[in-house]
Amino acid sequence: MKRFLFCGCLSLLLFPPMAWATDAIFINNGTITFPIAIDATNVVNNGSFDFTQNPTTLPYDTSNTQNFTNNGSMVGGAGFQFNYAPIVGVRKPAANFRNRLAGTIEAVDGPRIFTVFGGAVGTTQVTPSYLVVSATNIINEGTLTAGATGLLRLAGTNINLTRSGLQIRPITPEGSLNGVNTNYFIPEVAIYDYFWGQTNQVSDSSTIIGGGGGIITSPASQVDISGGGGGFATLQLYNPGGAFYTNTVGFTNMAITNITGMPAFTNVASTNIVQAVFVGLPTTGSVDWGVLFHNSGNLQNPFKTVSVRITLNSTNVVSQNPDAASLYLVDTLASATNRGFYTNIGSIYDLRPQNYLLQRAPPRLPRGAFGNSPFMPDLLYKSDFVSAIVTNDYAAYGAFVDNIASRPPSIPAGTVTNLPGRIEVVADVLDMSMTRFRADGLLDIQTKHLISSSNAVVDCENLSYTLGSTTGSLKIQNLAQESVVRLNGYTYVWSGLWTNQENMLIENYAPDPADTNVPPILFIPAPVTNVVETRIYAMIFDAQNMVTEVPVIVNALVAHSTNVVINDTMTVVQSFLIDGLSLTVNGGIRFSNTVYTDTRGNTVVVSLDNWVATNAPYLQHFTNNGTLNIPSEAHFGDDRPIPYASFVNRGTINAFGQTINSDYAELGGANVTAAEFSLITRSGKFESGTVTSGGDVVFYADVLKFNRSTLQTGSRLDFWVTNSLFDSGAGANNSFKCNDGFRLLIKPQSGDLLGTTVDTVAPTFAQVNHVWAGADRGPSQAGFLNNAALGTLLLTPGKYEDQFPPLFLFAGNGVSNGLYVDVLDLSQLLNYEAEMQIEPNLVIYFAAAKLGFTPPFTNGVAQLPEEYLNGQFGGRLRWVSEFAGPKSSVAVVSNGVSIMVNKALRNSKIIDSDGDGVPNFYDFNPFDAGLVVTGDLVPATPPSAKAFLVSWTAKSNTIYSVE
């Protein structure tokens, strides 16, 4: 086998590509600093490829290589390309690529290139970096890195990234430069001008510091706005940080009277310098800041150049080393005479005041010092100043600071695929368990079979996933955070320079007359007035609107597998597809329709508003244990020929409108809508579920059960249930509330809701209609069995108006119907006779009733509400005294046996149930009427046997024993 071993340092030799035939192996154990031609089937790097001083125009690659192994370091621009590249012919994937545990490969961005033609701006461009791997088998155990403007792409059949790191470097600070070609400035990477202003103005200097120093407000200053137009900008900070510098730079010699009465000469201040810097910081994140004062370049200028730094500290998820994103502002308004504007070399329509530098890199300034003075509320204006109104020079500037190296001026969300700083992974089979990703533009992962993503860490604000599983089970986890740490947003600055005068009174010496040791002074001169010139500079730097975290956006989530489980919480904005039979959401999915802000602050809108059939065309089983937020309509199985087989919600589903069509439906979480909620099911179960809707709530079901559940609608509640509508009994504790009535439009064959409270609300002035299809079985307990009987019916009016009371209208759904209620609660009605109307085709039967007043006496005896209401509304309101329901019953002893009877019947002062002349209320045993038992011999089989039939008239809900 032919083996080529390279050791040592090579920086000048070039191997002509056709000098030899392809070698079997090339091994580097040294340092290569100049791109050399390598033609070998196997390439192994144990040393270093360092092209930082000799970058290549195109990504560096080798020829005819099938197998790459990196144990060392490879770094350089414009990067590296690993694939099979024949001397002549088409590139193809290599066989194997392995970056071992100690291996690091980094593609470095090139410098920005500026082209200026005769004073006219040409182009500005950063040379992007590329790290591209194409191989059948790719194993990364170390670290792969590309620059902020670059691309890191892996494409292969089998890719194993377990425990490795892939990253895009944050933006490399380059700095800003004023005065390029006299009239231009070079902007810092990804900092965009927003507004600018620089001239003089008349303003009230006493209003800058307010609230004892807790509020700092700049004068309203005229500015021009990028993109055209102008206006006035005012900055305001609340409880800002600050740094302050004062100095006395001029003195005058003054005569005063001393203790002996003789004149004495002394130096007093004639010129003071005051510089005040106020800084408003982002309200979140680990933000550090500092202010330094630097000597002016003009030794005759006593003012200092001011620099302000804000730094967001974080940890790099790939290296676990500290990451710091810094922003520096330099202002020479006071320390230099440059005025006017520079033109942005990259955007000739944008300007920046000449006194400002805004950049990511530390500025090149003389060594700076901290402030030397504490804050005082009268720092900028003292009461003995000549006037609060001053004429001042000012400069104002606003800029947008991005964390992505460049963006098109306006882009729809789909083109995040073109943003710089991308990582792309395309594989047939992919394992990325415990893999660490960091990117800025986009992380795009596509695989036909995802082995695992457990304990992966993803630090990127834009994501795109197309994931599959050939085993039938796909688990999506650890692939999205809700937000990532980035410094991003608008920053503003205003600075002003003015002069004021302070009248200082210097008292002459006046001895104490009682002091006999001092000779008396016959004449004490008046105080001496000294006018002190105070030169004042103030800066307000507002970074309050910057954010330290940006939301993570999943631009596309496509899952191909029979069973899909989503454990992450994701905001999906453009494309969502579940290509499978089963979906379980344990994390959260939020569809969003506003996702992108361009460099001018414009919002670019894309629409992913609805959950429709195309989102999950073959889905049969849907389970939500997490959260699902849909801006508009959610169609779960109703907009396709075949409904879902099962729909289970144990989490929260929030959509403007929801329609569920599923053979089986179980709602044990929260379903929230602004518009209609509709459930269509063969078998439905509410188990501790909640439906909150601003529109109608409608149920179409064969079987529907409720237990410990709540329905609340701002409109109407409808039931179309054919077979069985029921709850779990007295302890069900269901609560239904509606604001436009309720309807039972079909009488179910069986079932009752005796453990359910229905609160129907009639808004002020409104008429709410109620339609009921229950069978009219008369005032009998039979009406409470398998007849959709209700536990409690509460009527709640809105604000009562004497002339226009609300109206509760009740009607049957047929010729003759009955609504059976265990407890009829009218206690909230001021005048139930005016506020209720029962149509002739319906009778409301109740076992217990509540009124908001005490019923009148009849024949001198107090009536119960049940007795008082019985027979009202032309006999369409009836008391069923023989029914003892969950809330209308009481236990009594009858003939030695405890039985349940109707509570109102037991407490009646009118009714005598056992006919002994004592009304039930006063009778200790109101139901002890004689028990008549009959017995007869009856035929038996065989005829020789004897049989005896015992019979008696039994009372309802009574237990008897036979001995």
Short mmCIF file of N, CA, C and O in Angstrom, two decimals, residues 339-442:
data_model
loop_
_atom_site.label_atom_id
_atom_site.label_comp_id
_atom_site.label_asym_id
_atom_site.label_seq_id
_atom_site.Cartn_x
_atom_site.Cartn_y
_atom_site.Cartn_z
N ARG A 339 -18.99 68.18 13.83
CA ARG A 339 -20.44 68.30 13.80
C ARG A 339 -20.92 67.85 12.42
O ARG A 339 -20.14 67.63 11.50
N GLY A 340 -22.20 67.71 12.28
CA GLY A 340 -22.76 67.26 11.02
C GLY A 340 -22.91 65.75 11.00
O GLY A 340 -22.98 65.09 12.05
N PHE A 341 -22.96 65.17 9.80
CA PHE A 341 -23.28 63.76 9.66
C PHE A 341 -22.29 63.07 8.73
O PHE A 341 -21.75 63.67 7.80
N TYR A 342 -22.09 61.78 8.98
CA TYR A 342 -21.43 60.89 8.04
C TYR A 342 -22.49 60.03 7.38
O TYR A 342 -23.51 59.68 7.98
N THR A 343 -22.22 59.66 6.12
CA THR A 343 -23.12 58.78 5.38
C THR A 343 -22.70 57.32 5.57
O THR A 343 -21.52 57.00 5.52
N ASN A 344 -23.69 56.47 5.77
CA ASN A 344 -23.42 55.04 5.94
C ASN A 344 -22.89 54.47 4.63
O ASN A 344 -23.56 54.54 3.59
N ILE A 345 -21.70 53.90 4.67
CA ILE A 345 -21.07 53.41 3.44
C ILE A 345 -21.85 52.23 2.85
O ILE A 345 -21.75 51.93 1.66
N GLY A 346 -22.63 51.56 3.69
CA GLY A 346 -23.40 50.42 3.20
C GLY A 346 -24.82 50.77 2.83
O GLY A 346 -25.53 49.96 2.26
N SER A 347 -25.28 51.98 3.18
CA SER A 347 -26.64 52.40 2.85
C SER A 347 -26.62 53.91 2.74
O SER A 347 -26.74 54.63 3.74
N ILE A 348 -26.47 54.41 1.53
CA ILE A 348 -26.20 55.83 1.32
C ILE A 348 -27.36 56.73 1.72
O ILE A 348 -27.22 57.95 1.71
N TYR A 349 -28.51 56.16 2.07
CA TYR A 349 -29.65 56.97 2.49
C TYR A 349 -29.67 57.17 4.01
O TYR A 349 -30.52 57.88 4.53
N ASP A 350 -28.75 56.51 4.72
CA ASP A 350 -28.72 56.58 6.17
C ASP A 350 -27.53 57.39 6.64
O ASP A 350 -26.44 57.32 6.06
N LEU A 351 -27.73 58.12 7.74
CA LEU A 351 -26.70 59.00 8.28
C LEU A 351 -26.47 58.68 9.75
O LEU A 351 -27.27 58.00 10.39
N ARG A 352 -25.37 59.22 10.27
CA ARG A 352 -25.09 59.12 11.69
C ARG A 352 -24.36 60.39 12.11
O ARG A 352 -23.45 60.84 11.40
N PRO A 353 -24.73 61.01 13.23
CA PRO A 353 -23.98 62.20 13.69
C PRO A 353 -22.51 61.87 13.84
O PRO A 353 -22.12 60.80 14.31
N GLN A 354 -21.67 62.83 13.46
CA GLN A 354 -20.23 62.59 13.44
C GLN A 354 -19.63 62.35 14.82
O GLN A 354 -18.54 61.79 14.93
N ASN A 355 -20.32 62.75 15.85
CA ASN A 355 -19.78 62.59 17.20
C ASN A 355 -19.98 61.19 17.78
O ASN A 355 -19.47 60.88 18.85
N TYR A 356 -20.73 60.31 17.06
CA TYR A 356 -21.05 58.99 17.63
C TYR A 356 -20.30 57.87 16.92
O TYR A 356 -20.07 57.89 15.70
N LEU A 357 -19.95 56.85 17.71
CA LEU A 357 -19.57 55.54 17.22
C LEU A 357 -20.41 54.52 17.97
O LEU A 357 -20.49 54.58 19.20
N LEU A 358 -21.03 53.61 17.26
CA LEU A 358 -21.78 52.53 17.89
C LEU A 358 -21.27 51.23 17.29
O LEU A 358 -21.36 51.01 16.08
N GLN A 359 -20.70 50.37 18.13
CA GLN A 359 -20.05 49.18 17.61
C GLN A 359 -20.03 48.08 18.67
O GLN A 359 -20.31 48.30 19.84
N ARG A 360 -19.66 46.87 18.20
CA ARG A 360 -19.55 45.71 19.09
C ARG A 360 -18.15 45.59 19.69
O ARG A 360 -17.98 44.99 20.75
N ALA A 361 -17.15 46.10 19.00
CA ALA A 361 -15.77 45.96 19.44
C ALA A 361 -15.41 47.06 20.43
O ALA A 361 -15.91 48.19 20.33
N PRO A 362 -14.53 46.78 21.39
CA PRO A 362 -14.06 47.84 22.29
C PRO A 362 -13.43 48.96 21.48
O PRO A 362 -12.65 48.72 20.56
N PRO A 363 -13.76 50.21 21.78
CA PRO A 363 -13.23 51.33 20.98
C PRO A 363 -11.75 51.57 21.27
O PRO A 363 -11.24 51.24 22.35
N ARG A 364 -11.06 52.10 20.28
CA ARG A 364 -9.65 52.44 20.44
C ARG A 364 -9.56 53.87 20.96
O ARG A 364 -9.59 54.83 20.21
N LEU A 365 -9.47 53.98 22.27
CA LEU A 365 -9.44 55.28 22.94
C LEU A 365 -8.33 55.28 23.98
O LEU A 365 -7.88 54.22 24.43
N PRO A 366 -7.90 56.47 24.37
CA PRO A 366 -6.95 56.53 25.50
C PRO A 366 -7.57 55.86 26.73
O PRO A 366 -8.79 55.75 26.85
N ARG A 367 -6.72 55.47 27.64
CA ARG A 367 -7.18 54.80 28.84
C ARG A 367 -8.24 55.66 29.53
O ARG A 367 -8.06 56.86 29.73
N GLY A 368 -9.33 55.08 29.89
CA GLY A 368 -10.43 55.81 30.48
C GLY A 368 -10.47 55.70 31.99
O GLY A 368 -9.82 54.85 32.60
N ALA A 369 -11.23 56.60 32.61
CA ALA A 369 -11.39 56.62 34.05
C ALA A 369 -12.87 56.58 34.38
O ALA A 369 -13.73 57.00 33.58
N PHE A 370 -13.17 56.11 35.58
CA PHE A 370 -14.55 56.09 36.04
C PHE A 370 -14.95 57.50 36.45
O PHE A 370 -14.12 58.41 36.59
N GLY A 371 -16.22 57.69 36.66
CA GLY A 371 -16.70 58.98 37.12
C GLY A 371 -16.12 59.33 38.48
O GLY A 371 -15.79 58.45 39.28
N ASN A 372 -16.04 60.62 38.76
CA ASN A 372 -15.44 61.06 40.02
C ASN A 372 -16.41 61.78 40.93
O ASN A 372 -16.01 62.36 41.94
N SER A 373 -17.68 61.77 40.58
CA SER A 373 -18.65 62.54 41.35
C SER A 373 -19.90 61.71 41.60
O SER A 373 -20.32 60.94 40.72
N PRO A 374 -20.50 61.86 42.77
CA PRO A 374 -21.78 61.18 43.01
C PRO A 374 -22.91 61.89 42.28
O PRO A 374 -22.77 63.04 41.84
N PHE A 375 -24.02 61.22 42.19
CA PHE A 375 -25.19 61.84 41.57
C PHE A 375 -25.83 62.81 42.55
O PHE A 375 -25.96 62.52 43.76
N MET A 376 -26.25 63.96 42.01
CA MET A 376 -27.02 64.93 42.80
C MET A 376 -28.16 65.42 41.91
O MET A 376 -27.98 65.67 40.72
N PRO A 377 -29.36 65.55 42.46
CA PRO A 377 -30.51 65.97 41.64
C PRO A 377 -30.30 67.31 40.96
O PRO A 377 -30.95 67.60 39.94
N ASP A 378 -29.43 68.20 41.52
CA ASP A 378 -29.20 69.53 40.90
C ASP A 378 -27.95 69.53 40.04
O ASP A 378 -27.35 70.58 39.80
N LEU A 379 -27.54 68.36 39.56
CA LEU A 379 -26.31 68.24 38.79
C LEU A 379 -26.36 69.09 37.52
O LEU A 379 -25.36 69.70 37.12
N LEU A 380 -27.50 69.14 36.85
CA LEU A 380 -27.61 69.83 35.57
C LEU A 380 -28.25 71.21 35.68
O LEU A 380 -28.15 72.02 34.77
N TYR A 381 -28.96 71.41 36.81
CA TYR A 381 -29.57 72.73 36.99
C TYR A 381 -29.66 73.03 38.47
O TYR A 381 -30.24 72.26 39.24
N LYS A 382 -29.06 74.19 38.86
CA LYS A 382 -29.13 74.65 40.24
C LYS A 382 -30.05 75.86 40.33
O LYS A 382 -30.22 76.62 39.36
N SER A 383 -30.61 76.05 41.49
CA SER A 383 -31.58 77.12 41.67
C SER A 383 -30.98 78.50 41.49
O SER A 383 -31.70 79.46 41.19
N ASP A 384 -29.66 78.63 41.68
CA ASP A 384 -29.03 79.94 41.50
C ASP A 384 -28.40 80.10 40.13
O ASP A 384 -27.60 81.02 39.90
N PHE A 385 -28.74 79.18 39.19
CA PHE A 385 -28.33 79.40 37.81
C PHE A 385 -29.08 80.60 37.24
O PHE A 385 -30.20 80.93 37.68
N VAL A 386 -28.49 81.22 36.25
CA VAL A 386 -29.10 82.40 35.66
C VAL A 386 -30.46 82.08 35.06
O VAL A 386 -31.44 82.80 35.25
N SER A 387 -30.56 80.94 34.34
CA SER A 387 -31.84 80.58 33.70
C SER A 387 -31.87 79.09 33.43
O SER A 387 -30.83 78.47 33.17
N ALA A 388 -33.09 78.52 33.50
CA ALA A 388 -33.24 77.11 33.13
C ALA A 388 -33.27 76.93 31.62
O ALA A 388 -32.97 75.85 31.10
N ILE A 389 -33.63 77.98 30.91
CA ILE A 389 -33.74 77.90 29.46
C ILE A 389 -32.37 78.17 28.85
O ILE A 389 -31.77 79.23 29.07
N VAL A 390 -31.90 77.20 28.08
CA VAL A 390 -30.56 77.30 27.51
C VAL A 390 -30.61 76.97 26.02
O VAL A 390 -31.55 76.34 25.54
N THR A 391 -29.58 77.43 25.33
CA THR A 391 -29.38 77.02 23.94
C THR A 391 -28.27 75.98 23.93
O THR A 391 -27.16 76.24 24.41
N ASN A 392 -28.58 74.83 23.43
CA ASN A 392 -27.61 73.74 23.50
C ASN A 392 -27.38 73.10 22.15
O ASN A 392 -28.29 73.04 21.30
N ASP A 393 -26.16 72.62 21.94
CA ASP A 393 -25.90 71.69 20.85
C ASP A 393 -26.47 70.34 21.25
O ASP A 393 -26.42 69.95 22.43
N TYR A 394 -26.99 69.60 20.31
CA TYR A 394 -27.45 68.26 20.64
C TYR A 394 -27.18 67.33 19.47
O TYR A 394 -27.01 67.75 18.32
N ALA A 395 -27.12 66.05 19.78
CA ALA A 395 -27.09 64.99 18.78
C ALA A 395 -28.03 63.90 19.25
O ALA A 395 -28.17 63.66 20.46
N ALA A 396 -28.67 63.26 18.31
CA ALA A 396 -29.58 62.15 18.64
C ALA A 396 -29.43 61.08 17.57
O ALA A 396 -29.23 61.37 16.39
N TYR A 397 -29.54 59.84 18.03
CA TYR A 397 -29.32 58.72 17.10
C TYR A 397 -30.05 57.49 17.62
O TYR A 397 -30.11 57.23 18.83
N GLY A 398 -30.63 56.75 16.70
CA GLY A 398 -31.26 55.48 17.03
C GLY A 398 -30.81 54.41 16.06
O GLY A 398 -30.58 54.69 14.88
N ALA A 399 -30.64 53.19 16.56
CA ALA A 399 -30.17 52.10 15.70
C ALA A 399 -30.80 50.79 16.13
O ALA A 399 -31.16 50.60 17.31
N PHE A 400 -30.94 49.91 15.16
CA PHE A 400 -31.41 48.55 15.44
C PHE A 400 -30.20 47.63 15.47
O PHE A 400 -29.41 47.59 14.53
N VAL A 401 -30.05 46.90 16.55
CA VAL A 401 -28.94 45.98 16.73
C VAL A 401 -29.47 44.56 16.56
O VAL A 401 -30.34 44.12 17.31
N ASP A 402 -28.96 43.86 15.57
CA ASP A 402 -29.43 42.50 15.28
C ASP A 402 -28.42 41.49 15.79
O ASP A 402 -27.23 41.80 15.96
N ASN A 403 -28.88 40.27 16.01
CA ASN A 403 -27.97 39.20 16.39
C ASN A 403 -27.67 38.26 15.23
O ASN A 403 -26.90 37.31 15.40
N ILE A 404 -28.29 38.50 14.07
CA ILE A 404 -28.00 37.74 12.85
C ILE A 404 -27.21 38.65 11.92
O ILE A 404 -27.53 39.83 11.75
N ALA A 405 -26.15 38.11 11.33
CA ALA A 405 -25.17 38.92 10.62
C ALA A 405 -25.77 39.78 9.53
O ALA A 405 -25.32 40.90 9.31
N SER A 406 -26.77 39.29 8.82
CA SER A 406 -27.40 40.10 7.77
C SER A 406 -28.77 39.53 7.48
O SER A 406 -29.04 38.35 7.69
N ARG A 407 -29.66 40.40 7.03
CA ARG A 407 -31.00 40.00 6.60
C ARG A 407 -31.36 40.81 5.36
O ARG A 407 -30.94 41.97 5.24
N PRO A 408 -32.15 40.24 4.50
CA PRO A 408 -32.73 41.07 3.44
C PRO A 408 -33.61 42.13 4.08
O PRO A 408 -34.10 41.96 5.20
N PRO A 409 -33.84 43.27 3.42
CA PRO A 409 -34.63 44.34 4.03
C PRO A 409 -36.02 43.90 4.46
O PRO A 409 -36.55 44.38 5.43
N SER A 410 -36.63 42.98 3.72
CA SER A 410 -37.96 42.49 4.09
C SER A 410 -38.08 41.09 3.55
O SER A 410 -37.92 40.85 2.36
N ILE A 411 -38.37 40.13 4.44
CA ILE A 411 -38.37 38.76 4.00
C ILE A 411 -39.55 38.01 4.55
O ILE A 411 -39.92 38.22 5.70
N PRO A 412 -40.22 37.20 3.76
CA PRO A 412 -41.21 36.30 4.32
C PRO A 412 -40.51 35.21 5.12
O PRO A 412 -39.33 34.93 4.91
N ALA A 413 -41.24 34.58 6.04
CA ALA A 413 -40.59 33.66 6.97
C ALA A 413 -39.92 32.49 6.25
O ALA A 413 -38.95 31.94 6.75
N GLY A 414 -40.44 32.12 5.10
CA GLY A 414 -39.88 30.96 4.43
C GLY A 414 -38.43 31.14 4.04
O GLY A 414 -37.67 30.18 3.97
N THR A 415 -38.00 32.37 3.82
CA THR A 415 -36.63 32.59 3.38
C THR A 415 -35.65 32.63 4.53
O THR A 415 -34.52 33.06 4.35
N VAL A 416 -36.06 32.23 5.72
CA VAL A 416 -35.05 32.02 6.75
C VAL A 416 -34.07 30.95 6.29
O VAL A 416 -32.96 30.85 6.81
N THR A 417 -34.49 30.15 5.32
CA THR A 417 -33.57 29.15 4.76
C THR A 417 -32.39 29.80 4.06
O THR A 417 -31.41 29.13 3.75
N ASN A 418 -32.46 31.12 3.81
CA ASN A 418 -31.37 31.83 3.17
C ASN A 418 -30.59 32.71 4.14
O ASN A 418 -29.66 33.42 3.72
N LEU A 419 -30.97 32.71 5.39
CA LEU A 419 -30.25 33.53 6.35
C LEU A 419 -28.85 32.97 6.57
O LEU A 419 -28.64 31.75 6.54
N PRO A 420 -27.88 33.83 6.83
CA PRO A 420 -26.53 33.33 7.16
C PRO A 420 -26.51 32.74 8.55
O PRO A 420 -27.43 32.91 9.35
N GLY A 421 -25.43 32.03 8.83
CA GLY A 421 -25.30 31.41 10.14
C GLY A 421 -26.19 30.20 10.30
O GLY A 421 -26.84 30.02 11.33
N ARG A 422 -26.20 29.32 9.25
CA ARG A 422 -27.10 28.17 9.24
C ARG A 422 -26.34 26.88 9.52
O ARG A 422 -25.18 26.72 9.14
N ILE A 423 -27.06 25.96 10.15
CA ILE A 423 -26.60 24.58 10.24
C ILE A 423 -27.66 23.71 9.55
O ILE A 423 -28.85 23.81 9.87
N GLU A 424 -27.20 22.88 8.62
CA GLU A 424 -28.10 21.98 7.91
C GLU A 424 -27.60 20.55 8.08
O GLU A 424 -26.41 20.28 7.85
N VAL A 425 -28.49 19.66 8.46
CA VAL A 425 -28.16 18.25 8.59
C VAL A 425 -29.19 17.46 7.79
O VAL A 425 -30.40 17.55 8.07
N VAL A 426 -28.73 16.70 6.80
CA VAL A 426 -29.61 15.90 5.96
C VAL A 426 -29.11 14.46 6.02
O VAL A 426 -27.97 14.18 5.64
N ALA A 427 -29.97 13.54 6.50
CA ALA A 427 -29.51 12.16 6.70
C ALA A 427 -30.66 11.20 6.46
O ALA A 427 -31.82 11.53 6.67
N ASP A 428 -30.30 10.01 6.02
CA ASP A 428 -31.29 8.94 6.02
C ASP A 428 -31.52 8.44 7.45
O ASP A 428 -32.65 8.27 7.89
N VAL A 429 -30.42 8.19 8.15
CA VAL A 429 -30.48 7.74 9.54
C VAL A 429 -29.65 8.71 10.37
O VAL A 429 -28.49 8.99 10.03
N LEU A 430 -30.23 9.22 11.46
CA LEU A 430 -29.57 10.25 12.25
C LEU A 430 -29.73 9.96 13.73
O LEU A 430 -30.83 9.69 14.22
N ASP A 431 -28.61 10.02 14.44
CA ASP A 431 -28.62 9.94 15.90
C ASP A 431 -28.00 11.21 16.43
O ASP A 431 -26.84 11.52 16.16
N MET A 432 -28.79 12.00 17.15
CA MET A 432 -28.27 13.24 17.73
C MET A 432 -28.60 13.33 19.22
O MET A 432 -28.87 14.41 19.74
N SER A 433 -28.57 12.20 19.89
CA SER A 433 -28.74 12.23 21.33
C SER A 433 -27.54 12.92 21.96
O SER A 433 -26.40 12.73 21.57
N MET A 434 -27.85 13.80 22.93
CA MET A 434 -26.83 14.57 23.66
C MET A 434 -25.96 15.42 22.73
O MET A 434 -24.81 15.74 23.05
N THR A 435 -26.50 15.81 21.59
CA THR A 435 -25.77 16.69 20.67
C THR A 435 -26.07 18.13 21.03
O THR A 435 -27.19 18.49 21.38
N ARG A 436 -25.05 18.98 20.90
CA ARG A 436 -25.19 20.39 21.23
C ARG A 436 -25.13 21.20 19.94
O ARG A 436 -24.15 21.11 19.19
N PHE A 437 -26.19 21.98 19.70
CA PHE A 437 -26.27 22.82 18.51
C PHE A 437 -26.34 24.29 18.94
O PHE A 437 -27.09 24.63 19.86
N ARG A 438 -25.59 25.13 18.23
CA ARG A 438 -25.77 26.57 18.36
C ARG A 438 -25.71 27.20 16.98
O ARG A 438 -24.74 27.00 16.24
N ALA A 439 -26.76 27.93 16.63
CA ALA A 439 -26.80 28.61 15.34
C ALA A 439 -27.56 29.91 15.51
O ALA A 439 -28.24 30.13 16.52
N ASP A 440 -27.44 30.79 14.52
CA ASP A 440 -28.16 32.06 14.55
C ASP A 440 -29.24 32.13 13.48
O ASP A 440 -30.39 32.40 13.76
N GLY A 441 -28.85 31.90 12.22
CA GLY A 441 -29.82 32.03 11.14
C GLY A 441 -30.88 30.94 11.17
O GLY A 441 -32.08 31.21 11.21
N LEU A 442 -30.44 29.66 11.17
CA LEU A 442 -31.39 28.55 11.08
C LEU A 442 -30.69 27.25 11.44
O LEU A 442 -29.52 27.05 11.09
#
